[in-house]
Amino acid sequence: MNMDTKDWIIVFATLLGPILAVQAQKRLEGIREQKGRKTRVFTQLMATRAARLSPDHVQALNMIDLVFYGGFMFGIHHRTRKEQAILDAWKEYHDNLGEGADLNEAQQQAHYAKREELFLNLLYAMAQDVGYTFDRVQLKRGAYTPVAHEEIEADQRMLRKALIQTMSGESPLSMRVVQMPANPELAEEYRRNIERIANALEANTDEPTHRLQPPAA
């Protein structure tokens, strides 16, 4: 049976068509799943950006390296420029989070201002990748947190710092006694016993002294 090039193309297309369609479907599903993971991390950070000590916020930060790592095609790792920008922003923010404990008050204020800027850069880079059009003003001022929550977090930080200083000996507890509790009846009984002892010593006699009365309970 004689077959020309066109016939062979039709045969291969017939055989490979379903296989390529399945692979294309899997590829699309992988892309959607990856975008879904990115969106979940971004929305979690947005929802907790006013409560950055919450476990959900910390968990979302720790997922950035994995979710925005990139993908593989034919066994070769590839990463988009937006993903790389996110990882770079996260690295800078992560470095800032691990510093600042040994700074004075003025230096800490500047350090925390820089931390806020780096966090906004991270959110902005993530928004660009997942398809949200937020500007930095929205990301900074759009968060809402009740005043009571801010006071609670401030109190927790203050208590934690005070506890650490106490346990380390840097700021020991004061044990100054202002006034001792008094029992007038007991004090009077002690006074009488002391007088009896003093009278016996002054008498300097062999006569037995008065028996001391035990203090009243």
PDB file of C-alpha atoms in Angstrom:
ATOM      1  CA  MET A   1       0.000   0.000   0.000  1.00  0.00           C
ATOM      2  CA  ASN A   2       1.488   3.274  -1.109  1.00  0.00           C
ATOM      3  CA  MET A   3       1.078   6.278   1.271  1.00  0.00           C
ATOM      4  CA  ASP A   4       2.388   9.762   0.649  1.00  0.00           C
ATOM      5  CA  THR A   5       3.432  12.366   3.244  1.00  0.00           C
ATOM      6  CA  LYS A   6      -0.045  13.789   3.637  1.00  0.00           C
ATOM      7  CA  ASP A   7      -1.448  10.405   4.526  1.00  0.00           C
ATOM      8  CA  TRP A   8       1.217   9.821   7.158  1.00  0.00           C
ATOM      9  CA  ILE A   9       0.492  13.208   8.707  1.00  0.00           C
ATOM     10  CA  ILE A  10      -3.180  12.312   8.962  1.00  0.00           C
ATOM     11  CA  VAL A  11      -2.317   8.994  10.619  1.00  0.00           C
ATOM     12  CA  PHE A  12       0.003  10.578  13.177  1.00  0.00           C
ATOM     13  CA  ALA A  13      -2.464  13.336  13.912  1.00  0.00           C
ATOM     14  CA  THR A  14      -5.194  10.773  14.486  1.00  0.00           C
ATOM     15  CA  LEU A  15      -3.016   8.792  16.881  1.00  0.00           C
ATOM     16  CA  LEU A  16      -1.381  11.700  18.718  1.00  0.00           C
ATOM     17  CA  GLY A  17      -4.429  13.954  18.903  1.00  0.00           C
ATOM     18  CA  PRO A  18      -6.023  12.370  22.009  1.00  0.00           C
ATOM     19  CA  ILE A  19      -2.646  12.093  23.752  1.00  0.00           C
ATOM     20  CA  LEU A  20      -1.801  15.739  23.137  1.00  0.00           C
ATOM     21  CA  ALA A  21      -5.292  16.780  24.224  1.00  0.00           C
ATOM     22  CA  VAL A  22      -4.904  14.937  27.546  1.00  0.00           C
ATOM     23  CA  GLN A  23      -1.484  16.475  28.145  1.00  0.00           C
ATOM     24  CA  ALA A  24      -2.797  19.929  27.321  1.00  0.00           C
ATOM     25  CA  GLN A  25      -5.695  19.420  29.753  1.00  0.00           C
ATOM     26  CA  LYS A  26      -3.318  18.342  32.502  1.00  0.00           C
ATOM     27  CA  ARG A  27      -1.156  21.348  31.825  1.00  0.00           C
ATOM     28  CA  LEU A  28      -4.117  23.707  32.108  1.00  0.00           C
ATOM     29  CA  GLU A  29      -5.243  22.055  35.327  1.00  0.00           C
ATOM     30  CA  GLY A  30      -1.743  22.431  36.775  1.00  0.00           C
ATOM     31  CA  ILE A  31      -1.677  26.113  35.878  1.00  0.00           C
ATOM     32  CA  ARG A  32      -5.083  26.699  37.498  1.00  0.00           C
ATOM     33  CA  GLU A  33      -4.046  24.805  40.628  1.00  0.00           C
ATOM     34  CA  GLN A  34      -0.823  26.768  40.925  1.00  0.00           C
ATOM     35  CA  LYS A  35      -2.659  30.066  40.532  1.00  0.00           C
ATOM     36  CA  GLY A  36      -5.181  28.943  43.139  1.00  0.00           C
ATOM     37  CA  ARG A  37      -2.396  28.305  45.653  1.00  0.00           C
ATOM     38  CA  LYS A  38      -0.878  31.704  44.933  1.00  0.00           C
ATOM     39  CA  THR A  39      -4.234  33.413  45.357  1.00  0.00           C
ATOM     40  CA  ARG A  40      -4.879  31.676  48.681  1.00  0.00           C
ATOM     41  CA  VAL A  41      -1.529  32.784  50.087  1.00  0.00           C
ATOM     42  CA  PHE A  42      -2.067  36.342  48.872  1.00  0.00           C
ATOM     43  CA  THR A  43      -5.624  36.597  50.251  1.00  0.00           C
ATOM     44  CA  GLN A  44      -4.478  35.178  53.582  1.00  0.00           C
ATOM     45  CA  LEU A  45      -1.757  37.802  53.855  1.00  0.00           C
ATOM     46  CA  MET A  46      -4.209  40.526  52.873  1.00  0.00           C
ATOM     47  CA  ALA A  47      -6.771  39.357  55.438  1.00  0.00           C
ATOM     48  CA  THR A  48      -4.183  39.309  58.242  1.00  0.00           C
ATOM     49  CA  ARG A  49      -2.032  42.281  57.274  1.00  0.00           C
ATOM     50  CA  ALA A  50      -3.317  44.164  60.329  1.00  0.00           C
ATOM     51  CA  ALA A  51      -2.581  41.175  62.619  1.00  0.00           C
ATOM     52  CA  ARG A  52       0.918  40.106  61.655  1.00  0.00           C
ATOM     53  CA  LEU A  53       1.505  38.099  64.815  1.00  0.00           C
ATOM     54  CA  SER A  54      -1.382  35.761  64.060  1.00  0.00           C
ATOM     55  CA  PRO A  55      -0.546  32.124  63.179  1.00  0.00           C
ATOM     56  CA  ASP A  56      -2.409  32.422  59.851  1.00  0.00           C
ATOM     57  CA  HIS A  57      -0.220  35.342  58.783  1.00  0.00           C
ATOM     58  CA  VAL A  58       3.004  33.559  59.727  1.00  0.00           C
ATOM     59  CA  GLN A  59       1.845  30.404  57.948  1.00  0.00           C
ATOM     60  CA  ALA A  60       1.144  32.335  54.750  1.00  0.00           C
ATOM     61  CA  LEU A  61       4.600  33.927  54.855  1.00  0.00           C
ATOM     62  CA  ASN A  62       6.235  30.534  55.218  1.00  0.00           C
ATOM     63  CA  MET A  63       4.386  29.277  52.116  1.00  0.00           C
ATOM     64  CA  ILE A  64       5.812  31.945  49.799  1.00  0.00           C
ATOM     65  CA  ASP A  65       9.032  30.096  48.945  1.00  0.00           C
ATOM     66  CA  LEU A  66       7.080  26.987  47.973  1.00  0.00           C
ATOM     67  CA  VAL A  67       4.084  28.504  46.180  1.00  0.00           C
ATOM     68  CA  PHE A  68       6.082  31.010  44.108  1.00  0.00           C
ATOM     69  CA  TYR A  69       9.005  28.672  43.454  1.00  0.00           C
ATOM     70  CA  GLY A  70       8.094  28.281  39.791  1.00  0.00           C
ATOM     71  CA  GLY A  71       7.286  25.262  37.676  1.00  0.00           C
ATOM     72  CA  PHE A  72       8.838  22.519  35.592  1.00  0.00           C
ATOM     73  CA  MET A  73       8.463  21.866  31.889  1.00  0.00           C
ATOM     74  CA  PHE A  74      10.061  18.768  30.390  1.00  0.00           C
ATOM     75  CA  GLY A  75      12.028  18.411  33.624  1.00  0.00           C
ATOM     76  CA  ILE A  76      13.471  21.923  33.415  1.00  0.00           C
ATOM     77  CA  HIS A  77      12.740  24.431  36.178  1.00  0.00           C
ATOM     78  CA  HIS A  78      11.492  27.813  35.067  1.00  0.00           C
ATOM     79  CA  ARG A  79      10.362  30.882  36.984  1.00  0.00           C
ATOM     80  CA  THR A  80       8.658  34.016  35.724  1.00  0.00           C
ATOM     81  CA  ARG A  81       9.975  37.495  36.368  1.00  0.00           C
ATOM     82  CA  LYS A  82       6.982  38.237  38.620  1.00  0.00           C
ATOM     83  CA  GLU A  83       7.674  35.145  40.712  1.00  0.00           C
ATOM     84  CA  GLN A  84      11.319  36.130  41.046  1.00  0.00           C
ATOM     85  CA  ALA A  85      10.283  39.646  42.094  1.00  0.00           C
ATOM     86  CA  ILE A  86       8.098  38.139  44.827  1.00  0.00           C
ATOM     87  CA  LEU A  87      10.891  35.930  46.133  1.00  0.00           C
ATOM     88  CA  ASP A  88      13.311  38.875  46.157  1.00  0.00           C
ATOM     89  CA  ALA A  89      10.790  41.037  48.051  1.00  0.00           C
ATOM     90  CA  TRP A  90      10.162  38.227  50.538  1.00  0.00           C
ATOM     91  CA  LYS A  91      13.895  37.766  51.149  1.00  0.00           C
ATOM     92  CA  GLU A  92      14.328  41.458  51.969  1.00  0.00           C
ATOM     93  CA  TYR A  93      11.309  41.445  54.263  1.00  0.00           C
ATOM     94  CA  HIS A  94      12.452  38.220  55.943  1.00  0.00           C
ATOM     95  CA  ASP A  95      15.889  39.680  56.643  1.00  0.00           C
ATOM     96  CA  ASN A  96      14.275  42.737  58.213  1.00  0.00           C
ATOM     97  CA  LEU A  97      12.077  40.565  60.452  1.00  0.00           C
ATOM     98  CA  GLY A  98      15.144  38.881  61.908  1.00  0.00           C
ATOM     99  CA  GLU A  99      16.864  42.135  62.836  1.00  0.00           C
ATOM    100  CA  GLY A 100      16.242  45.126  65.100  1.00  0.00           C
ATOM    101  CA  ALA A 101      16.222  43.540  68.560  1.00  0.00           C
ATOM    102  CA  ASP A 102      19.472  45.233  69.660  1.00  0.00           C
ATOM    103  CA  LEU A 103      18.654  48.718  68.323  1.00  0.00           C
ATOM    104  CA  ASN A 104      17.848  51.751  70.424  1.00  0.00           C
ATOM    105  CA  GLU A 105      14.447  53.422  70.321  1.00  0.00           C
ATOM    106  CA  ALA A 106      15.260  55.866  67.514  1.00  0.00           C
ATOM    107  CA  GLN A 107      16.876  53.168  65.386  1.00  0.00           C
ATOM    108  CA  GLN A 108      13.935  50.828  65.970  1.00  0.00           C
ATOM    109  CA  GLN A 109      11.476  53.427  64.687  1.00  0.00           C
ATOM    110  CA  ALA A 110      13.411  53.737  61.439  1.00  0.00           C
ATOM    111  CA  HIS A 111      13.768  49.967  61.269  1.00  0.00           C
ATOM    112  CA  TYR A 112      10.013  49.393  61.680  1.00  0.00           C
ATOM    113  CA  ALA A 113       9.247  52.044  59.058  1.00  0.00           C
ATOM    114  CA  LYS A 114      11.522  50.179  56.642  1.00  0.00           C
ATOM    115  CA  ARG A 115       9.784  46.921  57.588  1.00  0.00           C
ATOM    116  CA  GLU A 116       6.404  48.410  56.676  1.00  0.00           C
ATOM    117  CA  GLU A 117       7.722  49.516  53.298  1.00  0.00           C
ATOM    118  CA  LEU A 118       9.199  46.082  52.560  1.00  0.00           C
ATOM    119  CA  PHE A 119       5.937  44.345  53.500  1.00  0.00           C
ATOM    120  CA  LEU A 120       3.976  46.609  51.151  1.00  0.00           C
ATOM    121  CA  ASN A 121       6.485  45.845  48.385  1.00  0.00           C
ATOM    122  CA  LEU A 122       5.864  42.136  48.960  1.00  0.00           C
ATOM    123  CA  LEU A 123       2.082  42.486  48.792  1.00  0.00           C
ATOM    124  CA  TYR A 124       2.326  44.663  45.701  1.00  0.00           C
ATOM    125  CA  ALA A 125       4.546  42.138  43.876  1.00  0.00           C
ATOM    126  CA  MET A 126       2.160  39.320  44.781  1.00  0.00           C
ATOM    127  CA  ALA A 127      -0.853  41.305  43.596  1.00  0.00           C
ATOM    128  CA  GLN A 128       0.829  41.826  40.235  1.00  0.00           C
ATOM    129  CA  ASP A 129       1.394  38.095  39.836  1.00  0.00           C
ATOM    130  CA  VAL A 130      -2.104  36.888  40.814  1.00  0.00           C
ATOM    131  CA  GLY A 131      -3.864  39.548  38.762  1.00  0.00           C
ATOM    132  CA  TYR A 132      -5.091  42.118  41.319  1.00  0.00           C
ATOM    133  CA  THR A 133      -4.675  45.831  40.614  1.00  0.00           C
ATOM    134  CA  PHE A 134      -3.876  47.254  44.035  1.00  0.00           C
ATOM    135  CA  ASP A 135      -1.650  50.269  44.550  1.00  0.00           C
ATOM    136  CA  ARG A 136       0.519  50.781  47.597  1.00  0.00           C
ATOM    137  CA  VAL A 137      -1.859  53.309  49.149  1.00  0.00           C
ATOM    138  CA  GLN A 138      -4.698  50.771  49.125  1.00  0.00           C
ATOM    139  CA  LEU A 139      -2.473  48.092  50.573  1.00  0.00           C
ATOM    140  CA  LYS A 140      -1.292  50.380  53.366  1.00  0.00           C
ATOM    141  CA  ARG A 141      -4.517  52.130  54.354  1.00  0.00           C
ATOM    142  CA  GLY A 142      -7.097  49.555  53.366  1.00  0.00           C
ATOM    143  CA  ALA A 143      -6.557  47.346  56.408  1.00  0.00           C
ATOM    144  CA  TYR A 144      -8.892  47.671  59.384  1.00  0.00           C
ATOM    145  CA  THR A 145      -8.179  46.632  62.927  1.00  0.00           C
ATOM    146  CA  PRO A 146     -10.148  47.617  66.064  1.00  0.00           C
ATOM    147  CA  VAL A 147      -8.371  49.822  68.581  1.00  0.00           C
ATOM    148  CA  ALA A 148      -8.904  47.146  71.225  1.00  0.00           C
ATOM    149  CA  HIS A 149      -6.919  44.646  69.126  1.00  0.00           C
ATOM    150  CA  GLU A 150      -4.013  47.077  68.862  1.00  0.00           C
ATOM    151  CA  GLU A 151      -4.082  47.632  72.622  1.00  0.00           C
ATOM    152  CA  ILE A 152      -4.135  43.886  73.287  1.00  0.00           C
ATOM    153  CA  GLU A 153      -1.143  43.279  70.998  1.00  0.00           C
ATOM    154  CA  ALA A 154       0.735  46.191  72.604  1.00  0.00           C
ATOM    155  CA  ASP A 155       0.006  44.812  76.093  1.00  0.00           C
ATOM    156  CA  GLN A 156       1.124  41.341  75.051  1.00  0.00           C
ATOM    157  CA  ARG A 157       4.404  42.674  73.688  1.00  0.00           C
ATOM    158  CA  MET A 158       4.965  44.707  76.876  1.00  0.00           C
ATOM    159  CA  LEU A 159       4.204  41.733  79.155  1.00  0.00           C
ATOM    160  CA  ARG A 160       6.407  39.403  77.119  1.00  0.00           C
ATOM    161  CA  LYS A 161       9.301  41.871  77.240  1.00  0.00           C
ATOM    162  CA  ALA A 162       8.870  42.420  80.996  1.00  0.00           C
ATOM    163  CA  LEU A 163       8.757  38.660  81.626  1.00  0.00           C
ATOM    164  CA  ILE A 164      11.917  38.072  79.601  1.00  0.00           C
ATOM    165  CA  GLN A 165      13.744  40.843  81.468  1.00  0.00           C
ATOM    166  CA  THR A 166      12.639  39.405  84.814  1.00  0.00           C
ATOM    167  CA  MET A 167      13.578  35.798  83.983  1.00  0.00           C
ATOM    168  CA  SER A 168      16.980  36.844  82.615  1.00  0.00           C
ATOM    169  CA  GLY A 169      17.771  38.922  85.712  1.00  0.00           C
ATOM    170  CA  GLU A 170      17.962  42.150  83.758  1.00  0.00           C
ATOM    171  CA  SER A 171      15.035  43.600  85.696  1.00  0.00           C
ATOM    172  CA  PRO A 172      14.573  41.628  88.964  1.00  0.00           C
ATOM    173  CA  LEU A 173      11.404  41.843  91.006  1.00  0.00           C
ATOM    174  CA  SER A 174      11.374  44.395  93.813  1.00  0.00           C
ATOM    175  CA  MET A 175      10.835  42.812  97.245  1.00  0.00           C
ATOM    176  CA  ARG A 176      10.617  46.011  99.357  1.00  0.00           C
ATOM    177  CA  VAL A 177       8.390  45.567 102.420  1.00  0.00           C
ATOM    178  CA  VAL A 178       6.284  48.629 103.182  1.00  0.00           C
ATOM    179  CA  GLN A 179       4.544  47.426 106.343  1.00  0.00           C
ATOM    180  CA  MET A 180       4.479  44.173 108.270  1.00  0.00           C
ATOM    181  CA  PRO A 181       1.143  42.844 109.488  1.00  0.00           C
ATOM    182  CA  ALA A 182       0.712  43.413 113.273  1.00  0.00           C
ATOM    183  CA  ASN A 183      -1.160  41.528 116.013  1.00  0.00           C
ATOM    184  CA  PRO A 184      -1.628  43.841 119.008  1.00  0.00           C
ATOM    185  CA  GLU A 185      -2.421  41.016 121.454  1.00  0.00           C
ATOM    186  CA  LEU A 186       0.641  39.016 120.461  1.00  0.00           C
ATOM    187  CA  ALA A 187       2.861  42.079 120.684  1.00  0.00           C
ATOM    188  CA  GLU A 188       1.575  42.864 124.177  1.00  0.00           C
ATOM    189  CA  GLU A 189       2.245  39.306 125.343  1.00  0.00           C
ATOM    190  CA  TYR A 190       5.819  39.504 124.080  1.00  0.00           C
ATOM    191  CA  ARG A 191       6.263  42.816 125.889  1.00  0.00           C
ATOM    192  CA  ARG A 192       5.095  41.291 129.181  1.00  0.00           C
ATOM    193  CA  ASN A 193       7.443  38.341 128.829  1.00  0.00           C
ATOM    194  CA  ILE A 194      10.362  40.661 128.187  1.00  0.00           C
ATOM    195  CA  GLU A 195       9.473  42.683 131.285  1.00  0.00           C
ATOM    196  CA  ARG A 196       9.355  39.513 133.385  1.00  0.00           C
ATOM    197  CA  ILE A 197      12.817  38.479 132.177  1.00  0.00           C
ATOM    198  CA  ALA A 198      14.196  41.957 132.870  1.00  0.00           C
ATOM    199  CA  ASN A 199      12.713  42.031 136.398  1.00  0.00           C
ATOM    200  CA  ALA A 200      14.148  38.614 137.159  1.00  0.00           C
ATOM    201  CA  LEU A 201      17.613  39.657 136.086  1.00  0.00           C
ATOM    202  CA  GLU A 202      17.452  42.865 138.126  1.00  0.00           C
ATOM    203  CA  ALA A 203      16.321  41.031 141.248  1.00  0.00           C
ATOM    204  CA  ASN A 204      19.398  38.787 141.078  1.00  0.00           C
ATOM    205  CA  THR A 205      17.845  36.292 143.447  1.00  0.00           C
ATOM    206  CA  ASP A 206      17.667  32.538 143.670  1.00  0.00           C
ATOM    207  CA  GLU A 207      13.920  32.647 143.886  1.00  0.00           C
ATOM    208  CA  PRO A 208      12.268  31.053 140.857  1.00  0.00           C
ATOM    209  CA  THR A 209      11.153  33.537 138.278  1.00  0.00           C
ATOM    210  CA  HIS A 210       7.669  33.827 136.990  1.00  0.00           C
ATOM    211  CA  ARG A 211       6.803  31.284 134.431  1.00  0.00           C
ATOM    212  CA  LEU A 212       6.712  32.771 130.964  1.00  0.00           C
ATOM    213  CA  GLN A 213       3.325  32.709 129.340  1.00  0.00           C
ATOM    214  CA  PRO A 214       3.203  31.344 125.836  1.00  0.00           C
ATOM    215  CA  PRO A 215       2.136  33.876 123.251  1.00  0.00           C
ATOM    216  CA  ALA A 216      -1.506  33.875 122.404  1.00  0.00           C
ATOM    217  CA  ALA A 217      -2.353  32.238 119.106  1.00  0.00           C
TER     218      ALA A 217
END
